[in-house]
mmCIF file of C-alpha atoms and ligand atoms in Angstrom:
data_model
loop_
_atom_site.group_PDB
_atom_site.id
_atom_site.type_symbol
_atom_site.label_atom_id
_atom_site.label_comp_id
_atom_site.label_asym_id
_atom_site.label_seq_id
_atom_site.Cartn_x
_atom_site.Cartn_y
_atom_site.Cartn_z
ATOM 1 C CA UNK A 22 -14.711 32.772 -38.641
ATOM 2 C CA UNK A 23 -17.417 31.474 -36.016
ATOM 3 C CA UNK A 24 -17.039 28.266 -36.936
ATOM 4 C CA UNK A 25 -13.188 28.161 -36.527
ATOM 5 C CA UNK A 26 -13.619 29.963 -32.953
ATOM 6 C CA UNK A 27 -16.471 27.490 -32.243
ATOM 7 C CA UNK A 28 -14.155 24.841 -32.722
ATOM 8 C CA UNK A 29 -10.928 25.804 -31.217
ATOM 9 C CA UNK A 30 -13.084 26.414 -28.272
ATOM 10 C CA UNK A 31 -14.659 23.053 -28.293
ATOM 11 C CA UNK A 32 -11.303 21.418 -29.046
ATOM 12 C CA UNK A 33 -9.835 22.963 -25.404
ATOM 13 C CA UNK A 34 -12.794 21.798 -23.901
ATOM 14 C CA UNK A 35 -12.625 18.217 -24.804
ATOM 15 C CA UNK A 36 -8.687 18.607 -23.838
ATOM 16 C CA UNK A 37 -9.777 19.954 -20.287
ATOM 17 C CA UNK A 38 -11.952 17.258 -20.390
ATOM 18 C CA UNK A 39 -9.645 14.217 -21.248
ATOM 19 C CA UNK A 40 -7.154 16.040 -18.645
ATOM 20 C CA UNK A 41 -9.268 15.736 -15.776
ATOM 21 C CA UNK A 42 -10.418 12.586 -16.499
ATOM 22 C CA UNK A 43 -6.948 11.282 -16.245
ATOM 23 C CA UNK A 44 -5.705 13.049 -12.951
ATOM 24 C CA UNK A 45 -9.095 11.610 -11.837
ATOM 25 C CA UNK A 46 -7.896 8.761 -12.966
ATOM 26 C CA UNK A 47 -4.688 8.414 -11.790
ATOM 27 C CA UNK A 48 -5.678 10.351 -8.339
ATOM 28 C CA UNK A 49 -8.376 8.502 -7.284
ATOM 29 C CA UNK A 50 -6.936 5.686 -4.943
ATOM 30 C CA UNK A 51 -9.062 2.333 -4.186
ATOM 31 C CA UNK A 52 -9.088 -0.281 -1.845
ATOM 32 C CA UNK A 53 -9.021 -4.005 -3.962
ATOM 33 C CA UNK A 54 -9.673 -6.622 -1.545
ATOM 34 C CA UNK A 55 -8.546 -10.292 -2.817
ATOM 35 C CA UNK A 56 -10.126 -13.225 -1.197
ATOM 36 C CA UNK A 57 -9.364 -17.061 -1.512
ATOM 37 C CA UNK A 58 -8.390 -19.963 -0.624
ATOM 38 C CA UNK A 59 -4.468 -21.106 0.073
ATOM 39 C CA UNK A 60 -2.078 -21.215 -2.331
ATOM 40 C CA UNK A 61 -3.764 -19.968 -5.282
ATOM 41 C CA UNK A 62 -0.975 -17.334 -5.516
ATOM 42 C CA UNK A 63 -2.998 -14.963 -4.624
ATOM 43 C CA UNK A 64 -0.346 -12.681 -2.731
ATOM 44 C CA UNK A 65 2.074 -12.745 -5.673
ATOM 45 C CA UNK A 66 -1.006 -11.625 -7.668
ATOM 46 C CA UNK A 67 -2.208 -8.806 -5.061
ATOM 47 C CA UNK A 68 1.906 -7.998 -4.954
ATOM 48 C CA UNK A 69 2.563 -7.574 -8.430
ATOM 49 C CA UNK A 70 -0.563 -5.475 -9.179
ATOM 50 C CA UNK A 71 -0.189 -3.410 -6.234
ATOM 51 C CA UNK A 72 3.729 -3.079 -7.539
ATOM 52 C CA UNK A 73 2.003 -1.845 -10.709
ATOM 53 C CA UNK A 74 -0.569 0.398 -9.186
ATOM 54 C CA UNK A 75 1.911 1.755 -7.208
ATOM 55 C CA UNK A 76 -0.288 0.669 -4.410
ATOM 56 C CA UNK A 77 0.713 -0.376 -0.812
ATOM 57 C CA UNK A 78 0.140 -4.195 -0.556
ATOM 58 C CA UNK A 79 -0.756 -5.815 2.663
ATOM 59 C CA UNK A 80 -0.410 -9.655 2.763
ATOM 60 C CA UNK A 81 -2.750 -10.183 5.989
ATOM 61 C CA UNK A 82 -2.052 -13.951 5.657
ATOM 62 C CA UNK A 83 1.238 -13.103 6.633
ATOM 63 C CA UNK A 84 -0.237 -11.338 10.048
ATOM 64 C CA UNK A 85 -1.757 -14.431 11.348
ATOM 65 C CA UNK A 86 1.476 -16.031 10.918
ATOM 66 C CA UNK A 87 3.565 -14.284 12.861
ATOM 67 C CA UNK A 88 0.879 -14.449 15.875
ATOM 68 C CA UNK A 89 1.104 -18.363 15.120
ATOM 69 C CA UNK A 90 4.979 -17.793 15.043
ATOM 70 C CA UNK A 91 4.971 -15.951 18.118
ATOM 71 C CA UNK A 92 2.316 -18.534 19.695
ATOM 72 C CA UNK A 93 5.147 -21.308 18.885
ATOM 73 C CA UNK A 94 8.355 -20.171 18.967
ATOM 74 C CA UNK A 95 9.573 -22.675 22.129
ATOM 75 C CA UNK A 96 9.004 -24.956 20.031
ATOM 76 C CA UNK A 97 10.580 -23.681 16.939
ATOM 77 C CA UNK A 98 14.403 -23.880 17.397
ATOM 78 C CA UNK A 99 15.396 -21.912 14.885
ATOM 79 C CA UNK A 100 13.086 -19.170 16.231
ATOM 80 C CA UNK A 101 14.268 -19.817 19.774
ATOM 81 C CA UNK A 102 17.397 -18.297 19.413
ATOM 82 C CA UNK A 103 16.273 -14.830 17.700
ATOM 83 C CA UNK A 104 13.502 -14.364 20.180
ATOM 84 C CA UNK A 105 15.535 -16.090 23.322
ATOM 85 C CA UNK A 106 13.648 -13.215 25.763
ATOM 86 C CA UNK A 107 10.305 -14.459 25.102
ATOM 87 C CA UNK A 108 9.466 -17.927 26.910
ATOM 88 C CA UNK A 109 5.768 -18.435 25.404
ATOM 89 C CA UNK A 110 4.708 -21.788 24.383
ATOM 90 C CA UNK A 111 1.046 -21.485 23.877
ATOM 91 C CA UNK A 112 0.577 -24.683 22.253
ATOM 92 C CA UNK A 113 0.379 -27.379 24.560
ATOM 93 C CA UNK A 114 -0.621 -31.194 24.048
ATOM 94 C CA UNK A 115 -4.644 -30.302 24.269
ATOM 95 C CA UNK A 116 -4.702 -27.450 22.119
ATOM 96 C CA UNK A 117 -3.693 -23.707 22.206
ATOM 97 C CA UNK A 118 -3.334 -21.915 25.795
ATOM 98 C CA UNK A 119 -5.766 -19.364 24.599
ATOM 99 C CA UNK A 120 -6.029 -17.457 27.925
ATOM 100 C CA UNK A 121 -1.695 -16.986 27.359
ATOM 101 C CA UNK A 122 -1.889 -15.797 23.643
ATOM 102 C CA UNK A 123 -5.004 -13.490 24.816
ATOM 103 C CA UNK A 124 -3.239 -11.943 27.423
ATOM 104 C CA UNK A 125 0.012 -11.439 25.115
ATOM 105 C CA UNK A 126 -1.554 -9.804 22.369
ATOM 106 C CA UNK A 127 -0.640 -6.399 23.143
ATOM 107 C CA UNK A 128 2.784 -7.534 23.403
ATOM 108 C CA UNK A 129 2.762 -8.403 19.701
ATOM 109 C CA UNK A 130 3.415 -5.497 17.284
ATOM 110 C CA UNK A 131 3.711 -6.824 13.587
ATOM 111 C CA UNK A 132 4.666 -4.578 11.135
ATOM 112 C CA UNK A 133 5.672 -4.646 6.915
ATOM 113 C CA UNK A 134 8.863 -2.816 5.619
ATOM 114 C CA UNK A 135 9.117 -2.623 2.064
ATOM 115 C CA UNK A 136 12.307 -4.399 1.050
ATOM 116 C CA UNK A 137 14.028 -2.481 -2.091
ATOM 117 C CA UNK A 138 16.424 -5.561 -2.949
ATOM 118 C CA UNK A 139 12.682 -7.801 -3.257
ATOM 119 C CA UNK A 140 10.796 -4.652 -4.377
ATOM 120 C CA UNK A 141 7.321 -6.365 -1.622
ATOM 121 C CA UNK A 142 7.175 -5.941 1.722
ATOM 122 C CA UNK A 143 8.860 -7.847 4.390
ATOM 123 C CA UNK A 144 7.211 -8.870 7.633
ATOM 124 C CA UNK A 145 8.591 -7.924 10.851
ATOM 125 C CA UNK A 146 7.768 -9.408 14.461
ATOM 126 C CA UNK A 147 8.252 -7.493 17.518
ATOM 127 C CA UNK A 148 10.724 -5.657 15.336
ATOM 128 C CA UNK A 149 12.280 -8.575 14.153
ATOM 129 C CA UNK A 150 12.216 -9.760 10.221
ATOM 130 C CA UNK A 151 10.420 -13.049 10.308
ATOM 131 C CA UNK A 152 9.786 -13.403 6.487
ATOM 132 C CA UNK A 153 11.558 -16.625 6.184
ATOM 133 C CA UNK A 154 10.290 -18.004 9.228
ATOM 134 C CA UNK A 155 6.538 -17.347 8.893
ATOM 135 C CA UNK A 156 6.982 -19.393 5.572
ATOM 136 C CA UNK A 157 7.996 -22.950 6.825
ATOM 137 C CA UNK A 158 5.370 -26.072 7.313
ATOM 138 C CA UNK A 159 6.221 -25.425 11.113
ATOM 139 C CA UNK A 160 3.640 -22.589 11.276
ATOM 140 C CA UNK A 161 1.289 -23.391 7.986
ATOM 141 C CA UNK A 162 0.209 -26.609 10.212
ATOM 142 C CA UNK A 163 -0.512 -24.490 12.971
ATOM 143 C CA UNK A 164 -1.656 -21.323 11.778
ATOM 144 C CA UNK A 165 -5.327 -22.054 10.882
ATOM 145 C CA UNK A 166 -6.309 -22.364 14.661
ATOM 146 C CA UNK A 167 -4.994 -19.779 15.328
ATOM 147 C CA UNK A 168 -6.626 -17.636 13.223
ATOM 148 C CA UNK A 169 -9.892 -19.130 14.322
ATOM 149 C CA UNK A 170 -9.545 -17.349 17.496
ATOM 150 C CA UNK A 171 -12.207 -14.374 17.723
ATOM 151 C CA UNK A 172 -9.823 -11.913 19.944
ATOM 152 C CA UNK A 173 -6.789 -12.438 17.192
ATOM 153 C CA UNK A 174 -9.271 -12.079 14.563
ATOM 154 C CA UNK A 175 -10.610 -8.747 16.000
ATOM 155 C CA UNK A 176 -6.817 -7.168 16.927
ATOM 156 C CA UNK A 177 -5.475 -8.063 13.209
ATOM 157 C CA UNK A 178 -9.065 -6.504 11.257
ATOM 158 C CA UNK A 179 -8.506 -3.280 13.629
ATOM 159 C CA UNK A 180 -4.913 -2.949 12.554
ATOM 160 C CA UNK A 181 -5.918 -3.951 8.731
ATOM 161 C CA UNK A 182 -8.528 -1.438 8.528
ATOM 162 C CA UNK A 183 -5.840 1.436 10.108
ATOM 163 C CA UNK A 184 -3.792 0.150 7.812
ATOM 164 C CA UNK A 185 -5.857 1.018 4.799
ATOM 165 C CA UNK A 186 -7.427 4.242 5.837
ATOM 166 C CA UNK A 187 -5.351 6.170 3.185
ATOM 167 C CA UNK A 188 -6.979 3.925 0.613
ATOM 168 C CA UNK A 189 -4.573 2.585 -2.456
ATOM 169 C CA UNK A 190 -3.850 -0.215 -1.376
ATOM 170 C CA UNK A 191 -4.182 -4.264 -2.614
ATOM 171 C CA UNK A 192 -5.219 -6.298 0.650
ATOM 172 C CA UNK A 193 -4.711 -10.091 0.549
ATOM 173 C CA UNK A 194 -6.818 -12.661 2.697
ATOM 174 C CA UNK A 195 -10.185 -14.976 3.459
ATOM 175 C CA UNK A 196 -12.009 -12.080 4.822
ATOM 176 C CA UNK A 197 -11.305 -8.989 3.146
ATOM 177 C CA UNK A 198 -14.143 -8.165 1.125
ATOM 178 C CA UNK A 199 -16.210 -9.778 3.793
ATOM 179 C CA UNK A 200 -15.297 -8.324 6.810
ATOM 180 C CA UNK A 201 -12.492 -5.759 6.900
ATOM 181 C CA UNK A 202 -13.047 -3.768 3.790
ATOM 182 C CA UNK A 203 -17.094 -4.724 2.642
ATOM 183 C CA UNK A 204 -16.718 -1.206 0.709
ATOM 184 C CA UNK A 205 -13.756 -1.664 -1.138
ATOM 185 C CA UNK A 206 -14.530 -0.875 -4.679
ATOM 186 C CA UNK A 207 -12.828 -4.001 -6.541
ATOM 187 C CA UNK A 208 -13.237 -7.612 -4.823
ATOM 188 C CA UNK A 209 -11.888 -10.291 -6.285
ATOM 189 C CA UNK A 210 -11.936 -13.955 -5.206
ATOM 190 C CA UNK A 211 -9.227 -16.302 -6.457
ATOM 191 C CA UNK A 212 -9.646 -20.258 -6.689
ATOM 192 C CA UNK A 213 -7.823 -23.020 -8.247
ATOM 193 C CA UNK A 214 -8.067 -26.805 -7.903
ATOM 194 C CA UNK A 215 -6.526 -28.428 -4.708
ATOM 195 C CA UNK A 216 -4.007 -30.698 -6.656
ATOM 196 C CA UNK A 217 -2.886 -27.580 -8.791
ATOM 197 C CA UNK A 218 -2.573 -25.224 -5.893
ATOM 198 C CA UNK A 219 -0.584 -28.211 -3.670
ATOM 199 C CA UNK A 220 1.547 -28.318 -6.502
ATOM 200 C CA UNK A 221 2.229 -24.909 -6.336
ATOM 201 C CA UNK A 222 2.998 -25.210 -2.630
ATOM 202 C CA UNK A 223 5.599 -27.790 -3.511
ATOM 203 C CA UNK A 224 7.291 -26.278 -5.667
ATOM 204 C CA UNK A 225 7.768 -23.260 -3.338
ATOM 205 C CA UNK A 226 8.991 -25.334 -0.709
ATOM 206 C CA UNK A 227 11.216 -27.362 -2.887
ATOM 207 C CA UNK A 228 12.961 -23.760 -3.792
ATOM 208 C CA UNK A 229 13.436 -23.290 -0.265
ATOM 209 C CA UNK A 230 15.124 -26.287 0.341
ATOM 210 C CA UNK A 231 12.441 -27.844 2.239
ATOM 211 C CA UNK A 232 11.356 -31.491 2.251
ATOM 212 C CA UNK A 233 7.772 -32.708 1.711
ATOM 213 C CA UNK A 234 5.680 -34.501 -0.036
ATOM 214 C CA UNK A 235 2.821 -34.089 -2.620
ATOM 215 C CA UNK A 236 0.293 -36.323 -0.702
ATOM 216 C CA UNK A 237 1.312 -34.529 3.036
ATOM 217 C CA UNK A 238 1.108 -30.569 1.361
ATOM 218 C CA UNK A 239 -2.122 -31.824 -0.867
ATOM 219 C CA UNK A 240 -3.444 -32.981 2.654
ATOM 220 C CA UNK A 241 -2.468 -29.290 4.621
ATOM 221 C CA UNK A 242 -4.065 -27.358 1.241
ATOM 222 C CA UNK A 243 -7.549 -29.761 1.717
ATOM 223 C CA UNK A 244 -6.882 -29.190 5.845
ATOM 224 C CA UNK A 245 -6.538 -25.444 5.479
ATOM 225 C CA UNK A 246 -9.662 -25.041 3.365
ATOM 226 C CA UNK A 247 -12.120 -27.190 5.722
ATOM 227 C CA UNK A 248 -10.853 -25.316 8.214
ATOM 228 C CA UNK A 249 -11.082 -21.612 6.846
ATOM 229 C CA UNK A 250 -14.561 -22.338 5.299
ATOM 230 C CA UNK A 251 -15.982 -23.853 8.483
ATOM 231 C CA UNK A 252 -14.896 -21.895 11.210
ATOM 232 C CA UNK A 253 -17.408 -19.791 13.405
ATOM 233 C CA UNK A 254 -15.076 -16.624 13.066
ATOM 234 C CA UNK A 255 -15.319 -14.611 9.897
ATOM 235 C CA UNK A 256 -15.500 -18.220 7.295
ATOM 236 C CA UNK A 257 -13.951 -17.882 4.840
ATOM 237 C CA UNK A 258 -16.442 -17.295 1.233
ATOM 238 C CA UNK A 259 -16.986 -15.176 -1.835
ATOM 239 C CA UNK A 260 -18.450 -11.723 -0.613
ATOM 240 C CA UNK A 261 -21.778 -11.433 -3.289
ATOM 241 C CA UNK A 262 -20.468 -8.826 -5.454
ATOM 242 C CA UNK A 263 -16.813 -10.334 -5.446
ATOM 243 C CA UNK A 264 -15.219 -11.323 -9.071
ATOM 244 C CA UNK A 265 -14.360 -14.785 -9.225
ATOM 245 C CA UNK A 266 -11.150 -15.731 -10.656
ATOM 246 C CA UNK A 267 -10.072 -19.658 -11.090
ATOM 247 C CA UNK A 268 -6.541 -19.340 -12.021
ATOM 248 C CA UNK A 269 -5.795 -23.251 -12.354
ATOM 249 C CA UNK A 270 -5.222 -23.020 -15.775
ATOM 250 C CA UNK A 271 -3.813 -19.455 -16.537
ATOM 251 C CA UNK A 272 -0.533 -17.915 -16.959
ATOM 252 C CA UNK A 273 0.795 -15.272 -15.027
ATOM 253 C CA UNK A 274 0.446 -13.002 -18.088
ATOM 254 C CA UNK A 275 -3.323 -13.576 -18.757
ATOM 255 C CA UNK A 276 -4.500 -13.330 -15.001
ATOM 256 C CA UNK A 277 -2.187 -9.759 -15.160
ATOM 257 C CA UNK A 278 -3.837 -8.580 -18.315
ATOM 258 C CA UNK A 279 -7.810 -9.708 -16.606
ATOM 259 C CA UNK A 280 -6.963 -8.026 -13.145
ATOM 260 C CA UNK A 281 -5.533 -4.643 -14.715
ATOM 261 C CA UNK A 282 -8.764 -4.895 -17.030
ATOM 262 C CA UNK A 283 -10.793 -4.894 -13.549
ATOM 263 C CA UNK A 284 -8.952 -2.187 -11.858
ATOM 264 C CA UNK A 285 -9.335 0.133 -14.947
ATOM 265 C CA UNK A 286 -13.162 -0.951 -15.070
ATOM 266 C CA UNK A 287 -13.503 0.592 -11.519
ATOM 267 C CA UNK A 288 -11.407 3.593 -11.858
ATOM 268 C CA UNK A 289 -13.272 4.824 -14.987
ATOM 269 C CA UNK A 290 -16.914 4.285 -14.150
ATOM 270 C CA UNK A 291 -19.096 7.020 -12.735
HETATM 271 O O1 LIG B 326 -2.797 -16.634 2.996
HETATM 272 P P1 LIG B 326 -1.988 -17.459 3.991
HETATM 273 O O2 LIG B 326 -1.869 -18.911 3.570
HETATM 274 O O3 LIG B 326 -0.665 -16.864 4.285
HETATM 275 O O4 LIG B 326 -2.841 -17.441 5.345
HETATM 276 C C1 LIG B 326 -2.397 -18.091 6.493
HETATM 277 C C2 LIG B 326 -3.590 -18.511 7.337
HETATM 278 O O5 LIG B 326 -4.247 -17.370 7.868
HETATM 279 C C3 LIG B 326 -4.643 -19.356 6.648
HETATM 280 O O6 LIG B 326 -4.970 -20.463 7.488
HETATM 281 C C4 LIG B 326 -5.835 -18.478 6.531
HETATM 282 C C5 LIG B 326 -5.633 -17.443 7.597
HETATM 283 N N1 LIG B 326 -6.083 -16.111 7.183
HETATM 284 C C6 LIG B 326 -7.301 -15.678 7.660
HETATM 285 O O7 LIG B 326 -7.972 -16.402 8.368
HETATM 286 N N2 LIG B 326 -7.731 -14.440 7.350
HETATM 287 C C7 LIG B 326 -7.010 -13.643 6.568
HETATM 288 N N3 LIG B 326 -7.460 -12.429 6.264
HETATM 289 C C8 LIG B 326 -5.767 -14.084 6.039
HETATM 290 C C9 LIG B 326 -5.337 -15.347 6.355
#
C-alpha cells in the first residue's frame, strides 16, 4: 500500500517536473545573434528559424541599406520618383557628403512590417516599402561605406538593441554578437566560399530580372568582405564564443536540422 502511494506520488512529481520544464522551455525567449559575411544566406537562415521559433527576425543588413538608399536616391531614378520631396544626394564625385547624411539622420525612420502574403518582414523607409529597392546592385556597391560611418553605425545599434529588448528574436548582421547583443545566448557565425556565395548572389539577381555577371558580383562579394573585415568601425569577425557554420556545401535541410539542434542546446541547459 506504501509502495503504490510512494509511487503515484513520485509519478506526479516527475509529471510536474517534465511540465515545467517545457513551459520553461517554450517561455524562455533568447536573443540568437548570426554573424557573417555576404551572401552566405544568412538572412533566409535567421528568417526561417525565427519563422520556426516564432521569433521576431530583424535583418539589420537591410537597415544600412535603406540609409545607403536614402544617401542615393538622386541618383537612383527609380527611387526618385517615390521619394520626389527629398532632394539629398550625399554621394558626390570624392566620396560621401558625410556632414549631409549626419545632419539627416534624424530624418530617417526605418522600420519592418511583417508581410503575411511573404510570411518575413518587409522594410519600410520613411514610411515607404523599399524592399525591392534596397535589393538592387545600385545600393550593394554603395552600401559598405556607408556603413563604415561611426554616427550611422551608432544610430542603427541604438535602434537594434530597442529593438530586441523583449528578447525572442533572430538578429542578422557583421556585428551582432560583437557589438549589439555580446550577451545573446546563441551566436552563430556563417561562412561559405566566395565563388559559392557569388553564385548565390547571381542567381538571386537573375530571379529578379537583373543583369550581371559572375566575375563583376564575385568581385562586389571579395569587395564587400575586405571592406567589412577592415574597417575601423565595429570589423566585421567571429565573436570568441560564436558557432561557426560553413554552409558551402550543405542543404537547406541539414543547416535547419544543425541550427534547431543549437537553439534547443541553449534552451535546455541550466
Ligand atoms: O547583410 P547585407 O548584405 O544586407 O548587409 C549590407 C551591408 O551592411 C554590408 O556591407 C555589411 C553591412 N552591415 C554591417 O556593417 N553591419 C550589420 N550589422 C549588417 C550589415
Amino acid at each position: 500500500m506504501n509502495r503504490i502511494i510512494y509511487k503515484e506520488g513520485s509519478d506526479k512529481l516527475l509529471y510536474i517536473c517534465i511540465s515545467f520544464t517545457l513551459i520553461y522551455v517554450v517561455m524562455k525567449k533568447i536573443i540568437i545573434a548570426i554573424d557573417g559575411v555576404s551572401s552566405t544566406g544568412k538572412s533566409t537562415m535567421a528568417k526561417d528559424l525565427a519563422r520556426e521559433l516564432g521569433y521576431t527576425y530583424i535583418d539589420t543588413g537591410a537597415m544600412y541599406r535603406a540609409v545607403t538608399l536614402y544617401s542615393l536616391h538622386v541618383a537612383c531614378a527609380a527611387v526618385v520618383q517615390t521619394f520626389y520631396s527629398l532632394q539629398h544626394g550625399f554621394f558626390t564625385s570624392g566620396g560621401i557628403d558625410e556632414q549631409k547624411l549626419q545632419d539627416a539622420m534624424n530624418d530617417i525612420d526605418i522600420s519592418f512590417r511583417f508581410n503575411p502574403e511573404t510570411g518575413r518582414p518587409d522594410t519600410y523607409l520613411n514610411g515607404v516599402k523599399v524592399e525591392k529597392e534596397i535589393r538592387g546592385m545600385e545600393v550593394a556597391n554603395r552600401v559598405s561605406p556607408i556603413a563604415a560611418l561611426g554616427f550611422v553605425r551608432r544610430a542603427m545599434v541604438a535602434k537594434q538593441q530597442e529593438m530586441g529588448k523583449a528578447k525572442g528574436i533572430v538578429m542578422d548582421g557583421r556585428d551582432i554578437g560583437t557589438v549589439v547583443f555580446p550577451d545573446a545566448e546563441l551566436k552563430i557565425y556563417v561562412t561559405a566560399s566566395p565563388e559559392v556565395r557569388a553564385q548565390r548572389r547571381l542567381d538571386e539577381l537573375k530571379a529578379k530580372g537583373e543583369v550581371a555577371s559572375f566575375e563583376e558580383v564575385l568581385e562586389n562579394v571579395k569587395t564587400r568582405d575586405h571592406i567589412d573585415m577592415t574597417r575601423v568601425e565595429s570589423p566585421l569577425r567571429k565573436a570568441d564564443d560564436a558557432l561557426e557554420l560553413d554552409n558551402s556545401h550543405l542543404t537547406i535541410a541539414e543547416q535547419k536540422a544543425w541550427l534547431l539542434e543549437q537553439y534547443e542546446k541553449v534552451v535546455t541547459s541550466d
